[in-house]
Amino acid sequence: MNMKALFLREQRVLSLEDTPEPEILTASDVIVQVTASSICGSDVHFWKGHFPSIPNFILGHEFVGVISDVGKDVRSFKVGDRVAVPAAPFCGICANCAVGKVYNCLAVQGMFGAGEIKGNLPGAQAHYVRVPHADACLAKIPDSVSDQEALLVGDVLSTGYFAVENGSPQPGDSIAVFGAGPVGLCAVACAQLFSPAQLFLIDIEDYRLEQGRILGATHLLNPKRVNVIKHIKSLTDGNGVDLTIDAVGLPQILNECITCTTPGGIMSVVGIGTPSLEFPMMKFMFKNLTMRGGYVPLIHMKRLLTLIQEKRLDVSSLITHTVKLNSIIEGYHLFANKEDNCIKVMVVP
Ligand SMILES: [Zn+2]
Ligand SMILES: [Zn+2]
């Protein structure tokens, strides 16, 4: 049987094509019928050539769906189960997975929809996807949680949660999130779970800041209009915040984070905007700061789905647009150009 899928072809051309449906290859696989996927900044980076890739692969790593086939060793899932899927699957049993370092799984090195240089796992902007190591990495979606509510769990919401949790915030702390893209906005929503006294959000797009207010940001700062450093310091006894979160990843943002973090405070970095950068070592050292960062360990999907189910967490408002798979290329343009105040595009079959 054939299905539709979005390929990245040579010359960075997006091409929606008919291609054979995936099949079970190993006993721990399942096939997921995609009921919703989303377009991510990473997809755009592959398309535009900002991230290295070898063309001719199916894009997409953010998705939820229904299991349509299971390998013979799969124990925890059956045909018909609704599941959320991590952007980067993991085996769950290797030496690294066993201690929670699933981001460095020794059995699967890669993510869906990133081509040959990242594991060669066909992506989810398609009707069906093969998911390896299903028992280890899938999470069941509770009946009362919609696809739209669950869709961001496997990547950007997990990353936002990781960004906050990695900064070890205490109730009453002050937190500043730099960047109101989907990850930064998810970090704002997750920061709420830790009861900060002040939650600053910094971005140059007012419509994104406004979304941050809905998710719980207490101070919205647009650098086009205010001096961010001065403003934050004036509201934190001249010291800066307990935790800064960099959801952008550019040199000037890292620099601002160092300036805006209180002595002894923590910087949590999840933005990847540049492969290498100059680091203001002296400023960092003499403030006794701690910087943590990295690629999200996708082990909190169940926790996040429970929070969503209990109405303690809801980032579904970030999905501002929905397109059919047949119109996905229009969705890419909408998302990449931030047309019509777009934040996130959901793709449905
Ligand atoms: Zn993503
Ligand atoms: Zn592993």
mmCIF file of N, CA and C and ligand atoms in Angstrom, residues 90-94 97 105-107, ligand 2:
data_model
loop_
_atom_site.group_PDB
_atom_site.id
_atom_site.type_symbol
_atom_site.label_atom_id
_atom_site.label_comp_id
_atom_site.label_asym_id
_atom_site.label_seq_id
_atom_site.Cartn_x
_atom_site.Cartn_y
_atom_site.Cartn_z
ATOM 1 N N PHE A 90 14.546 5.687 21.810
ATOM 2 C CA PHE A 90 15.659 5.103 22.571
ATOM 3 C C PHE A 90 15.279 3.693 22.992
ATOM 4 N N CYS A 91 16.301 2.877 23.310
ATOM 5 C CA CYS A 91 16.039 1.449 23.542
ATOM 6 C C CYS A 91 15.544 1.158 24.952
ATOM 7 N N GLY A 92 15.931 1.987 25.920
ATOM 8 C CA GLY A 92 15.475 1.788 27.294
ATOM 9 C C GLY A 92 16.288 0.782 28.093
ATOM 10 N N ILE A 93 17.179 0.029 27.456
ATOM 11 C CA ILE A 93 17.887 -1.025 28.201
ATOM 12 C C ILE A 93 19.409 -0.955 28.104
ATOM 13 N N CYS A 94 19.952 -0.120 27.228
ATOM 14 C CA CYS A 94 21.422 -0.052 27.125
ATOM 15 C C CYS A 94 21.976 0.627 28.385
ATOM 16 N N CYS A 97 20.720 4.298 28.632
ATOM 17 C CA CYS A 97 19.275 4.396 28.885
ATOM 18 C C CYS A 97 18.947 3.951 30.312
ATOM 19 N N CYS A 105 21.502 7.150 23.845
ATOM 20 C CA CYS A 105 21.211 5.720 23.719
ATOM 21 C C CYS A 105 22.276 5.067 22.835
ATOM 22 N N LEU A 106 22.762 3.916 23.289
ATOM 23 C CA LEU A 106 23.824 3.240 22.539
ATOM 24 C C LEU A 106 23.258 2.412 21.380
ATOM 25 N N ALA A 107 21.941 2.166 21.402
ATOM 26 C CA ALA A 107 21.338 1.330 20.360
ATOM 27 C C ALA A 107 20.738 2.158 19.223
HETATM 28 ZN ZN ZN B 2 19.485 2.819 24.872
#
